[in-house]
Short mmCIF file of C-alpha atoms in Angstrom, two decimals:
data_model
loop_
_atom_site.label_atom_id
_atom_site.label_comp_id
_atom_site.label_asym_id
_atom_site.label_seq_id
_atom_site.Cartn_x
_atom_site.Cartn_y
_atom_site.Cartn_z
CA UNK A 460 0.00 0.00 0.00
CA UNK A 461 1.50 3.40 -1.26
CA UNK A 462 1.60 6.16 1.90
CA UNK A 463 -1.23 8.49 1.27
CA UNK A 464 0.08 11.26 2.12
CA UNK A 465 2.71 13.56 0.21
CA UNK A 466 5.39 15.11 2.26
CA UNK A 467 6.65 18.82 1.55
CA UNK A 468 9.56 20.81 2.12
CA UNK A 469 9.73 24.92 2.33
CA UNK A 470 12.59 25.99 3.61
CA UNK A 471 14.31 29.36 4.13
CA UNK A 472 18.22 28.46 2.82
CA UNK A 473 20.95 26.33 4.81
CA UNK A 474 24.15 27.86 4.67
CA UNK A 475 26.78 25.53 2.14
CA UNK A 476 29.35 25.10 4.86
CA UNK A 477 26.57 23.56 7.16
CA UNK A 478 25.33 21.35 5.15
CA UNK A 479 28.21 20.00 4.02
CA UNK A 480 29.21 19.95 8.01
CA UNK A 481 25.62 17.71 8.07
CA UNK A 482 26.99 15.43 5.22
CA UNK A 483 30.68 15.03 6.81
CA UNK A 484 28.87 13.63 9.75
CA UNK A 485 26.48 11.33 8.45
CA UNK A 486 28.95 10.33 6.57
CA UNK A 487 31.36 9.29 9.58
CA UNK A 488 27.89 7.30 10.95
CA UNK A 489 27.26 5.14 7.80
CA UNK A 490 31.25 4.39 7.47
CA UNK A 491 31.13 2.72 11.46
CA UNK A 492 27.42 1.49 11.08
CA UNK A 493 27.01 1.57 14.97
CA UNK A 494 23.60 1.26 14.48
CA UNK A 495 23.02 -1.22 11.64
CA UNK A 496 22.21 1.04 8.88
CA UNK A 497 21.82 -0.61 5.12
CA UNK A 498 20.27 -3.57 7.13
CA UNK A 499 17.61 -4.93 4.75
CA UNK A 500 14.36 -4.94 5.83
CA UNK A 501 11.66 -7.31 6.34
CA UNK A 502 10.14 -7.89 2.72
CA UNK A 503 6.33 -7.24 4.14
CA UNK A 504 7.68 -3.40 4.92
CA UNK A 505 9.61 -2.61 1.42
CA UNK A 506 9.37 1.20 1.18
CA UNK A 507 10.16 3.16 -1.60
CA UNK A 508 10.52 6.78 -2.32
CA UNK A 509 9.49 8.80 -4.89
CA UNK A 510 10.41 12.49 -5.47
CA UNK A 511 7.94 14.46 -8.17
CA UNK A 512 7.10 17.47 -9.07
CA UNK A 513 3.44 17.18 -7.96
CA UNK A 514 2.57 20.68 -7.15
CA UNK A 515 4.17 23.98 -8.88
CA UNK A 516 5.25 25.14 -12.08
CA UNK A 517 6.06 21.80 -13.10
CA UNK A 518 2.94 19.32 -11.67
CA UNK A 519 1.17 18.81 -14.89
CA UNK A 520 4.21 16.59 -15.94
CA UNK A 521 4.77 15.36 -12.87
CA UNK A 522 1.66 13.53 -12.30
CA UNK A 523 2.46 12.44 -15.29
CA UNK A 524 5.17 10.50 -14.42
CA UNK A 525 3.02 9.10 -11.06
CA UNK A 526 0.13 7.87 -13.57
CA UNK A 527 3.28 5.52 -15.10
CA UNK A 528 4.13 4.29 -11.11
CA UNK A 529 0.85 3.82 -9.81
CA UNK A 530 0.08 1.91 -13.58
CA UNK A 531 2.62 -0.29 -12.69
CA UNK A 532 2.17 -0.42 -9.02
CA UNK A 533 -1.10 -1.85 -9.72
CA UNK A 534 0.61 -4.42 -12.32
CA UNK A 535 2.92 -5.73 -9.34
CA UNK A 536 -0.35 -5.62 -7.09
CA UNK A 537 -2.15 -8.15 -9.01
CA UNK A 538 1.05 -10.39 -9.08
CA UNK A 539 1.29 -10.27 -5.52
CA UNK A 540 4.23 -7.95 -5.04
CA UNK A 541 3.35 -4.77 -2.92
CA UNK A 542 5.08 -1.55 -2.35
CA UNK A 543 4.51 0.95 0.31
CA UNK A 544 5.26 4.21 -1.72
CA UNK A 545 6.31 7.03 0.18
CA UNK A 546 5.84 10.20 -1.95
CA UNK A 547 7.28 13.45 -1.72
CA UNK A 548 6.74 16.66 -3.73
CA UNK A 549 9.73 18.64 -4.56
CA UNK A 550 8.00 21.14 -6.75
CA UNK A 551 10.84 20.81 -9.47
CA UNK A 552 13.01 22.50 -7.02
CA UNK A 553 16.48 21.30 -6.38
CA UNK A 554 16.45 22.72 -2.99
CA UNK A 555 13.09 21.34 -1.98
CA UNK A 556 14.15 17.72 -3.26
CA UNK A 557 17.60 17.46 -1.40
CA UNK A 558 15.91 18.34 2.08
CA UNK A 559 13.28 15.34 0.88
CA UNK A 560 16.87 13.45 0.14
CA UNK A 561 17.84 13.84 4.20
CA UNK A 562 13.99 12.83 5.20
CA UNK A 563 14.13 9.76 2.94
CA UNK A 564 18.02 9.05 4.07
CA UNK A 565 17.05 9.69 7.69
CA UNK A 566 13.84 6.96 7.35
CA UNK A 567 16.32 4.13 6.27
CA UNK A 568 14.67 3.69 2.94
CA UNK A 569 17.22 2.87 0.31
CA UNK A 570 16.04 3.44 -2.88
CA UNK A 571 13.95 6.89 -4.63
CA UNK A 572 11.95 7.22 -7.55
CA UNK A 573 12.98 10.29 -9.03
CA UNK A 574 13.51 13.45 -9.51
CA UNK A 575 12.56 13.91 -13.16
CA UNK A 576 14.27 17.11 -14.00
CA UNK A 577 18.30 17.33 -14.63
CA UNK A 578 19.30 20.60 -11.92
CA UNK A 579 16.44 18.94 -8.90
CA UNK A 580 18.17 14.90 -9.51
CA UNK A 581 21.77 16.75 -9.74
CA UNK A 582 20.49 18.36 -6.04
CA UNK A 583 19.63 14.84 -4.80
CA UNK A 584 22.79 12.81 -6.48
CA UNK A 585 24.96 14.57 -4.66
CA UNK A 586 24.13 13.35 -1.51
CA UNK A 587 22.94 10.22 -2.47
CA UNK A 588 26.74 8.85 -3.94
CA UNK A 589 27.66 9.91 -0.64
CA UNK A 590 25.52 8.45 1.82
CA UNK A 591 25.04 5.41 -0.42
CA UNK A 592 20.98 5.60 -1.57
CA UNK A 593 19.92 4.38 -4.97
CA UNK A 594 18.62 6.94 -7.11
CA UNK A 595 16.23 6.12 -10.60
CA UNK A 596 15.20 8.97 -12.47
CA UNK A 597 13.07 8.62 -15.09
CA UNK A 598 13.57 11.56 -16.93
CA UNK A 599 16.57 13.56 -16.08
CA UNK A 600 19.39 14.01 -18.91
CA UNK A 601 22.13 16.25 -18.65
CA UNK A 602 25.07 15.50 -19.54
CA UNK A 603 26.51 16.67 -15.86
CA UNK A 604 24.64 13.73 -14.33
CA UNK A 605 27.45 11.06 -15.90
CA UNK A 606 29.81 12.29 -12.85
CA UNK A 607 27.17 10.58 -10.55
CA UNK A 608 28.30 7.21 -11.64
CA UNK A 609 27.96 4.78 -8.24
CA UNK A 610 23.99 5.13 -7.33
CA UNK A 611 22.46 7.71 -9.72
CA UNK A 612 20.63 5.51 -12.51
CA UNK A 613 19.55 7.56 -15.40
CA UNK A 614 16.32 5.83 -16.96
CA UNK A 615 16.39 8.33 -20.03
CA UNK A 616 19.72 8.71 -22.46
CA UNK A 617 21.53 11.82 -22.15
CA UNK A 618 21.29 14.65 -24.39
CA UNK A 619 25.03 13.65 -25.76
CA UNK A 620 23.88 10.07 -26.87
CA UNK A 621 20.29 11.58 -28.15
CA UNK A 622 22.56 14.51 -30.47
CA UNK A 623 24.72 11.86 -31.03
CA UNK A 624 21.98 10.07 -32.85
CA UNK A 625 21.18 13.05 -35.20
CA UNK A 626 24.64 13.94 -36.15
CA UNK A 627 25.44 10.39 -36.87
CA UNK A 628 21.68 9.77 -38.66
CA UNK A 629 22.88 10.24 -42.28
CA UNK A 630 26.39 8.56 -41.84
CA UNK A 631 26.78 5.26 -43.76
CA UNK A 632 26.06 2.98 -41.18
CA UNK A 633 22.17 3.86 -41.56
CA UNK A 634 21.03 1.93 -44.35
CA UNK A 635 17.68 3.93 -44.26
CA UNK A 636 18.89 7.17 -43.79
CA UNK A 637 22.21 6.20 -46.05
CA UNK A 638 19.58 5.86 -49.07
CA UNK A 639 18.37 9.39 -48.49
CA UNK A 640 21.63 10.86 -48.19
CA UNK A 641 22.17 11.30 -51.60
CA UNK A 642 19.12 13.51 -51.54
CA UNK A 643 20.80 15.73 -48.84
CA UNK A 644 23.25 18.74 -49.37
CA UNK A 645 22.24 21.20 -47.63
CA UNK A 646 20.40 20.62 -43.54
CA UNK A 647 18.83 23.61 -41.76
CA UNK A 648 18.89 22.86 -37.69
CA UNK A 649 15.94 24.88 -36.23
CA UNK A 650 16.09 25.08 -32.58
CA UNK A 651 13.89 26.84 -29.59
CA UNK A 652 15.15 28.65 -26.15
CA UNK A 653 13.98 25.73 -23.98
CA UNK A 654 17.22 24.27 -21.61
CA UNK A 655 16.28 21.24 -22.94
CA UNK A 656 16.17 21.93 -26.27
CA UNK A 657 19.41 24.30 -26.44
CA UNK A 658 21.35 21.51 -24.70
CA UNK A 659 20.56 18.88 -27.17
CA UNK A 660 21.30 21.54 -29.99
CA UNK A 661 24.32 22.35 -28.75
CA UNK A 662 25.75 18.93 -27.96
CA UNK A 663 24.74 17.68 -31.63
CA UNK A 664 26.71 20.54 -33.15
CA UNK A 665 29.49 19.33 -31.02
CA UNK A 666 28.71 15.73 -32.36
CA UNK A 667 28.65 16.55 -35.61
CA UNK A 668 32.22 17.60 -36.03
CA UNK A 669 33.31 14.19 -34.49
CA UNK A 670 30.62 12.89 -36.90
CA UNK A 671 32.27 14.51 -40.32
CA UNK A 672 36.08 12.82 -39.28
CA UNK A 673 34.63 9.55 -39.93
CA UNK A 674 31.65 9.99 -42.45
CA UNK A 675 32.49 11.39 -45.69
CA UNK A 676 29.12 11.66 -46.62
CA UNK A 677 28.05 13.86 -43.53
CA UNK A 678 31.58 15.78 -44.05
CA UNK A 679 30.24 16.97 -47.62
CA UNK A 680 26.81 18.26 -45.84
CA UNK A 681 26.26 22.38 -45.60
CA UNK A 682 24.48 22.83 -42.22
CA UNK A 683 23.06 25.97 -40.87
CA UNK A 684 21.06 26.99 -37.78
CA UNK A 685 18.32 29.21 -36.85
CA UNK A 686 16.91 29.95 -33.57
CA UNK A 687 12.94 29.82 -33.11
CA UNK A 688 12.05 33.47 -31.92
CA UNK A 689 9.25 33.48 -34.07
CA UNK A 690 7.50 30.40 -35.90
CA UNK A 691 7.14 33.20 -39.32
CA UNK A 692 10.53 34.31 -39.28
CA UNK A 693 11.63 30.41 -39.06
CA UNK A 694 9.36 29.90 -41.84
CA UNK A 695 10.30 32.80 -43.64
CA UNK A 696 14.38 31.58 -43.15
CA UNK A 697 13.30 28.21 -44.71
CA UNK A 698 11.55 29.23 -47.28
CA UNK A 699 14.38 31.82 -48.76
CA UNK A 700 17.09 29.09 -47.78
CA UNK A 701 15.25 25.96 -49.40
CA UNK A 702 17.15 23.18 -47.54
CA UNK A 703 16.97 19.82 -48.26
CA UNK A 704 16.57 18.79 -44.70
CA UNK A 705 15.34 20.34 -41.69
CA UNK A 706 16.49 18.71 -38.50
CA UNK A 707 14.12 20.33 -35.10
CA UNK A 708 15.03 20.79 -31.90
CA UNK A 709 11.65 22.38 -30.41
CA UNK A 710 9.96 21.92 -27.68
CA UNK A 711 6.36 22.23 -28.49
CA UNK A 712 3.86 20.54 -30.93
CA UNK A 713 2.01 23.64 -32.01
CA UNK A 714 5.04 25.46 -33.16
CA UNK A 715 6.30 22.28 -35.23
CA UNK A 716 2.71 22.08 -36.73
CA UNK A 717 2.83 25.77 -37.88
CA UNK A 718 6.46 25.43 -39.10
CA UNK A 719 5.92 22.81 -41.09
CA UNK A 720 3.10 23.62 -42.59
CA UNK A 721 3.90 27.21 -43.65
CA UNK A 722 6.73 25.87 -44.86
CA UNK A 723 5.06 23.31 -47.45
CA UNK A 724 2.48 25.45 -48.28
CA UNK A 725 5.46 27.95 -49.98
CA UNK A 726 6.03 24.68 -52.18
CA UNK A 727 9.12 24.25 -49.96
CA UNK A 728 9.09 20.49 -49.15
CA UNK A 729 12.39 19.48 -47.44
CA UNK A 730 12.80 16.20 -45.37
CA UNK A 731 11.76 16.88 -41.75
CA UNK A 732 13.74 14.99 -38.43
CA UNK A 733 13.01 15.47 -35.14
CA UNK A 734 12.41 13.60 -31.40
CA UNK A 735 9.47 12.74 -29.69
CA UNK A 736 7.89 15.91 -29.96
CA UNK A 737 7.06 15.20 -33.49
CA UNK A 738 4.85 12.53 -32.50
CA UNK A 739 2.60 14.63 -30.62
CA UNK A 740 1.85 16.98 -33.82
CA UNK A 741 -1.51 16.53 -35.80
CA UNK A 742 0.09 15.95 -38.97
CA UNK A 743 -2.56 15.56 -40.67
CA UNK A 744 -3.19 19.34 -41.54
CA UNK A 745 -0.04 19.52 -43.67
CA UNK A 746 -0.87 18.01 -46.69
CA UNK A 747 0.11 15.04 -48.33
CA UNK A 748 3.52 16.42 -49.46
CA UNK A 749 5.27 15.45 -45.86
CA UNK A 750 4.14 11.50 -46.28
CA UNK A 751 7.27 9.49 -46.14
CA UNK A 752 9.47 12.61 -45.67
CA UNK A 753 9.05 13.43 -41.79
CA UNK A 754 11.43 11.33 -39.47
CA UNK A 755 11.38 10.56 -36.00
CA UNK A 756 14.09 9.35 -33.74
CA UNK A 757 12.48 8.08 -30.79
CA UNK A 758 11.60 4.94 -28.77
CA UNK A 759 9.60 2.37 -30.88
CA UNK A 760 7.28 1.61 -28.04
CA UNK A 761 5.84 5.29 -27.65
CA UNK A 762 3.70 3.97 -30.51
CA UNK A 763 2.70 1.23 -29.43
CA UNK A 764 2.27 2.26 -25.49
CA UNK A 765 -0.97 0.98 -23.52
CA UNK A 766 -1.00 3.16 -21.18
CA UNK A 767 -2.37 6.10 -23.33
CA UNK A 768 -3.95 7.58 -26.67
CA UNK A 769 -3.12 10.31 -29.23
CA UNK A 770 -6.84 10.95 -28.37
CA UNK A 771 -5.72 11.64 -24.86
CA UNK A 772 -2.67 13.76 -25.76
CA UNK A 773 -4.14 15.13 -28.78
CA UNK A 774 -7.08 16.38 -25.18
CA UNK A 775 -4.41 17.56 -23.06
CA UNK A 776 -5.43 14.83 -20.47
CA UNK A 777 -1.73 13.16 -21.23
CA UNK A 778 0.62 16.32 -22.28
CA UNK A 779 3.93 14.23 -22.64
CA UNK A 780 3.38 10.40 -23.23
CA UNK A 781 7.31 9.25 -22.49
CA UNK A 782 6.35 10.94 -18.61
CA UNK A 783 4.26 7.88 -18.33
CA UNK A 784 6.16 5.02 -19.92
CA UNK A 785 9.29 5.91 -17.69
CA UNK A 786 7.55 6.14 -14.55
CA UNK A 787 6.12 3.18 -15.37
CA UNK A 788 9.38 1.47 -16.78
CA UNK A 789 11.13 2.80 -13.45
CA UNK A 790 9.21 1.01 -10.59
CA UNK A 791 9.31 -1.90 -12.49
CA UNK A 792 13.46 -2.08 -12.96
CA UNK A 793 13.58 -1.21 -9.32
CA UNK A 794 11.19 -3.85 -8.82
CA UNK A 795 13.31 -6.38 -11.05
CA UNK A 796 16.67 -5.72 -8.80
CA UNK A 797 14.25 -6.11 -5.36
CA UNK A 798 13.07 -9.49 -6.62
CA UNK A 799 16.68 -10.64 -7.88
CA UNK A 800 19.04 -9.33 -5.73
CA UNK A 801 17.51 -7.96 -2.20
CA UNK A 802 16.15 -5.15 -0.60
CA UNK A 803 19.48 -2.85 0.04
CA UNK A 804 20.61 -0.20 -1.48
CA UNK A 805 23.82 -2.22 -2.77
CA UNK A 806 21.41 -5.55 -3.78
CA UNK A 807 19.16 -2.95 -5.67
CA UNK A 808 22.89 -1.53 -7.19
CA UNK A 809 23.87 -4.81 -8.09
CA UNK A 810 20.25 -5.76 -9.80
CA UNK A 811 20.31 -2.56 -11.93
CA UNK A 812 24.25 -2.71 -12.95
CA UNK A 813 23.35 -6.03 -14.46
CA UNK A 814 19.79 -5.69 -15.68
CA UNK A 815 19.06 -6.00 -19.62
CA UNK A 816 15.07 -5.76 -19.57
CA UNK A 817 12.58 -4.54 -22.31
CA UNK A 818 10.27 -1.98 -21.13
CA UNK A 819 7.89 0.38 -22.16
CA UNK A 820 10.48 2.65 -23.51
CA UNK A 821 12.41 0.21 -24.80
CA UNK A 822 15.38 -1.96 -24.58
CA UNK A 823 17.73 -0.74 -20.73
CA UNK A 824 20.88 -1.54 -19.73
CA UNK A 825 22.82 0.84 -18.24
CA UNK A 826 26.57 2.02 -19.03
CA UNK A 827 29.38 2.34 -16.84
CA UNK A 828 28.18 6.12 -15.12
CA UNK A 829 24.97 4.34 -14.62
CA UNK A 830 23.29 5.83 -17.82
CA UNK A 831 20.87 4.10 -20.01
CA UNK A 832 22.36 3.27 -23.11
CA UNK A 833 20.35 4.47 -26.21
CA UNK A 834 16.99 2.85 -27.47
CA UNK A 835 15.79 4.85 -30.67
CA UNK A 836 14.29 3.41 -33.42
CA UNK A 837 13.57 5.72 -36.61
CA UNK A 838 9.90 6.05 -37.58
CA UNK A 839 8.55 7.75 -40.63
CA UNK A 840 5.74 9.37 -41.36
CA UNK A 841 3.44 7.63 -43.94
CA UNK A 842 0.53 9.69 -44.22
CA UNK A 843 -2.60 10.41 -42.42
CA UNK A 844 -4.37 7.38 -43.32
CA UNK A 845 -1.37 5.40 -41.88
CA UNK A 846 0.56 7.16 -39.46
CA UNK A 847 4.13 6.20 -38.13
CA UNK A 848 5.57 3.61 -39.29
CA UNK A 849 8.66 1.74 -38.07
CA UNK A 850 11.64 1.47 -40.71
#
């Protein structure tokens, strides 16, 4: 049974040099163990915590992610595996969510749930390699998180293996994309302000000079950018520049459905490649003239996920369908080291550093600084009547 209630943290601002006076001192307890810390517990009381976003700025998404747990807590249920859930709401901040670190560390539970955003799990991972708690987050991915490579478990890629997918997409290893690349001179990258976003964009520029040493095909490719200020000035820039691919880093549906479909309606038809986000857009308002020329590199089992519809995202009810696969996908893993290994934070370790699973976002196995390896799968867009199609 999960603990009803949600625990949450306001609090004014320790000083650094007292915290990390806090830290030194726990840290002297857990080395001498004088009171049996780490000692597993009974497997009627397994407890584990979960920091999310639940109220805030960033709660939409949030409960998100906790619609994926409890779908799979429910999944264990019926199999005769319970979980007491203890929930705590860190409201996206990183301060919040390392003060919920110290309650969950203090109540000897040894693995969390969470955070899901890269600065709040960066907050927590800290203290967690420290101190020795397992840490699953099912959606952070900066690139800064690799440091935390002893109990910080990072369900989603980072940003440098997902830019490292685009920059590499037309190189001749791709036998799909390789076919196209004779098509392909000249790529416009079109990217938004979002963190997120700018991250990826400017890891895969970064990428793709590694990529052009040992592709001659991407070497001989013109590539420009374009930041996305304004959806008509984007359109306007691809329009006058008439590339023959358009790669997207933005973070929102409505702008990528406006972009494109300015842009086609000039008679500019380009090849379009983007992440998840381009599954989300109605593209069935564009025309006809994007089937077979729109490419997505994403997880193969975000189209084929039970645990919502387009109908519902298409409502608003489920505003970011991955939220729910990797919450779900991230009790379950935790779940799969319990069950094989023990309940302790270095049994749960062991389970995950050796776990090669299929889940709802595809294939994970994690890499030596505990970060998922890449699971993309290119999908292309086939036409209203069709949809995505895997290739």
């Amino acid at each position: 049974m999960s603990s009803k209630h949600v625990k949450k943290y306001y609090f004014g601002g320790w000083k650094l040099t007292a915290v990390i006076a806090v830290i030194a001192v726990i840290a002297f307890f857990v080395v001498l163990n004088p009171f049996n810390f780490g000692v597993e517990k009974p497997d009627d009381d397994m407890r584990i915590a979960v920091l999310l976003p639940l109220s805030g700025d960033y709660a939409m998404n949030g409960n998100i992610y906790l619609k994926g747990i409890e779908a799979a807590q429910k999944e264990l249920k019926e199999k005769g595996i319970s979980y007491d859930l203890v929930f705590y709401d860190t409201m996206g901040d990183g301060t919040v969510a390392s003060h919920a670190y110290f309650d969950v560390y203090d109540s000897g539970i040894p693995v969390i749930i969470g955070p899901v955003y890269s600065d709040e799990t960066i907050a927590v991972a800290a203290y967690a390699e420290i101190l020795g708690t397992v840490v699953v987050s099912p959606g952070a991915t900066s690139q800064l998180l690799e440091e935390y490579d002893n109990y910080t478990y990072k369900l989603k890629s980072t940003d440098k293996y997902l830019a490292r997918g685009f920059a590499t997409l037309f190189s001749e290893k791709f036998v799909l994309t390789a076919e196209l690349a004779s098509q392909i001179q000249n790529i416009a990258v079109i990217y938004d302000s979002s963190l997120y976003e700018l991250t990826i964009f400017s890891t895969y520029l970064e990428e793709l000079e590694e990529a052009k040493k040992e592709s001659e095909t991407i070497n001989r490719m013109n590539v420009s950018t374009y930041p996305l200020t304004s959806v008509d000035d984007a359109a306007a820039y691809l329009i006058d520049t008439k590339p023959d691919c358009v790669v997207l880093f933005v973070s929102t549906q409505d702008a990528i459905e406006e972009l494109i479909k300015k842009t086609e309606d000039a008679g500019v038809s380009p090849y379009w490649m983007g992440e998840e986000t381009l599954l989300l857009a109605d593209l069935s308002t564009v025309g006809d003239g994007v089937d077979n020329k729109i490419i997505a590199l994403t997880s193969v089992e975000l189209m084929t996920n039970p645990l919502f519809s387009f109908d519902a995202v298409e409502s608003g009810e489920v505003p970011s369908p991955s939220a729910i696969q990797y919450g779900y996908d991230a009790l379950m893993i935790v779940n799969n080291a319990i069950q094989s290994n023990g309940y302790s934070a270095e049994s749960i370790k062991k389970g995950l550093d050796n776990l090669r699973t299929v889940g709802l976002s595809g294939t994970i196995a994690f890499d030596e600084t505990k970060t998922r390896y890449p699971s993309y799968d290119i999908l292309i867009w086939t036409g209203k009547d069709t949809g995505w199609m895997i290739k």
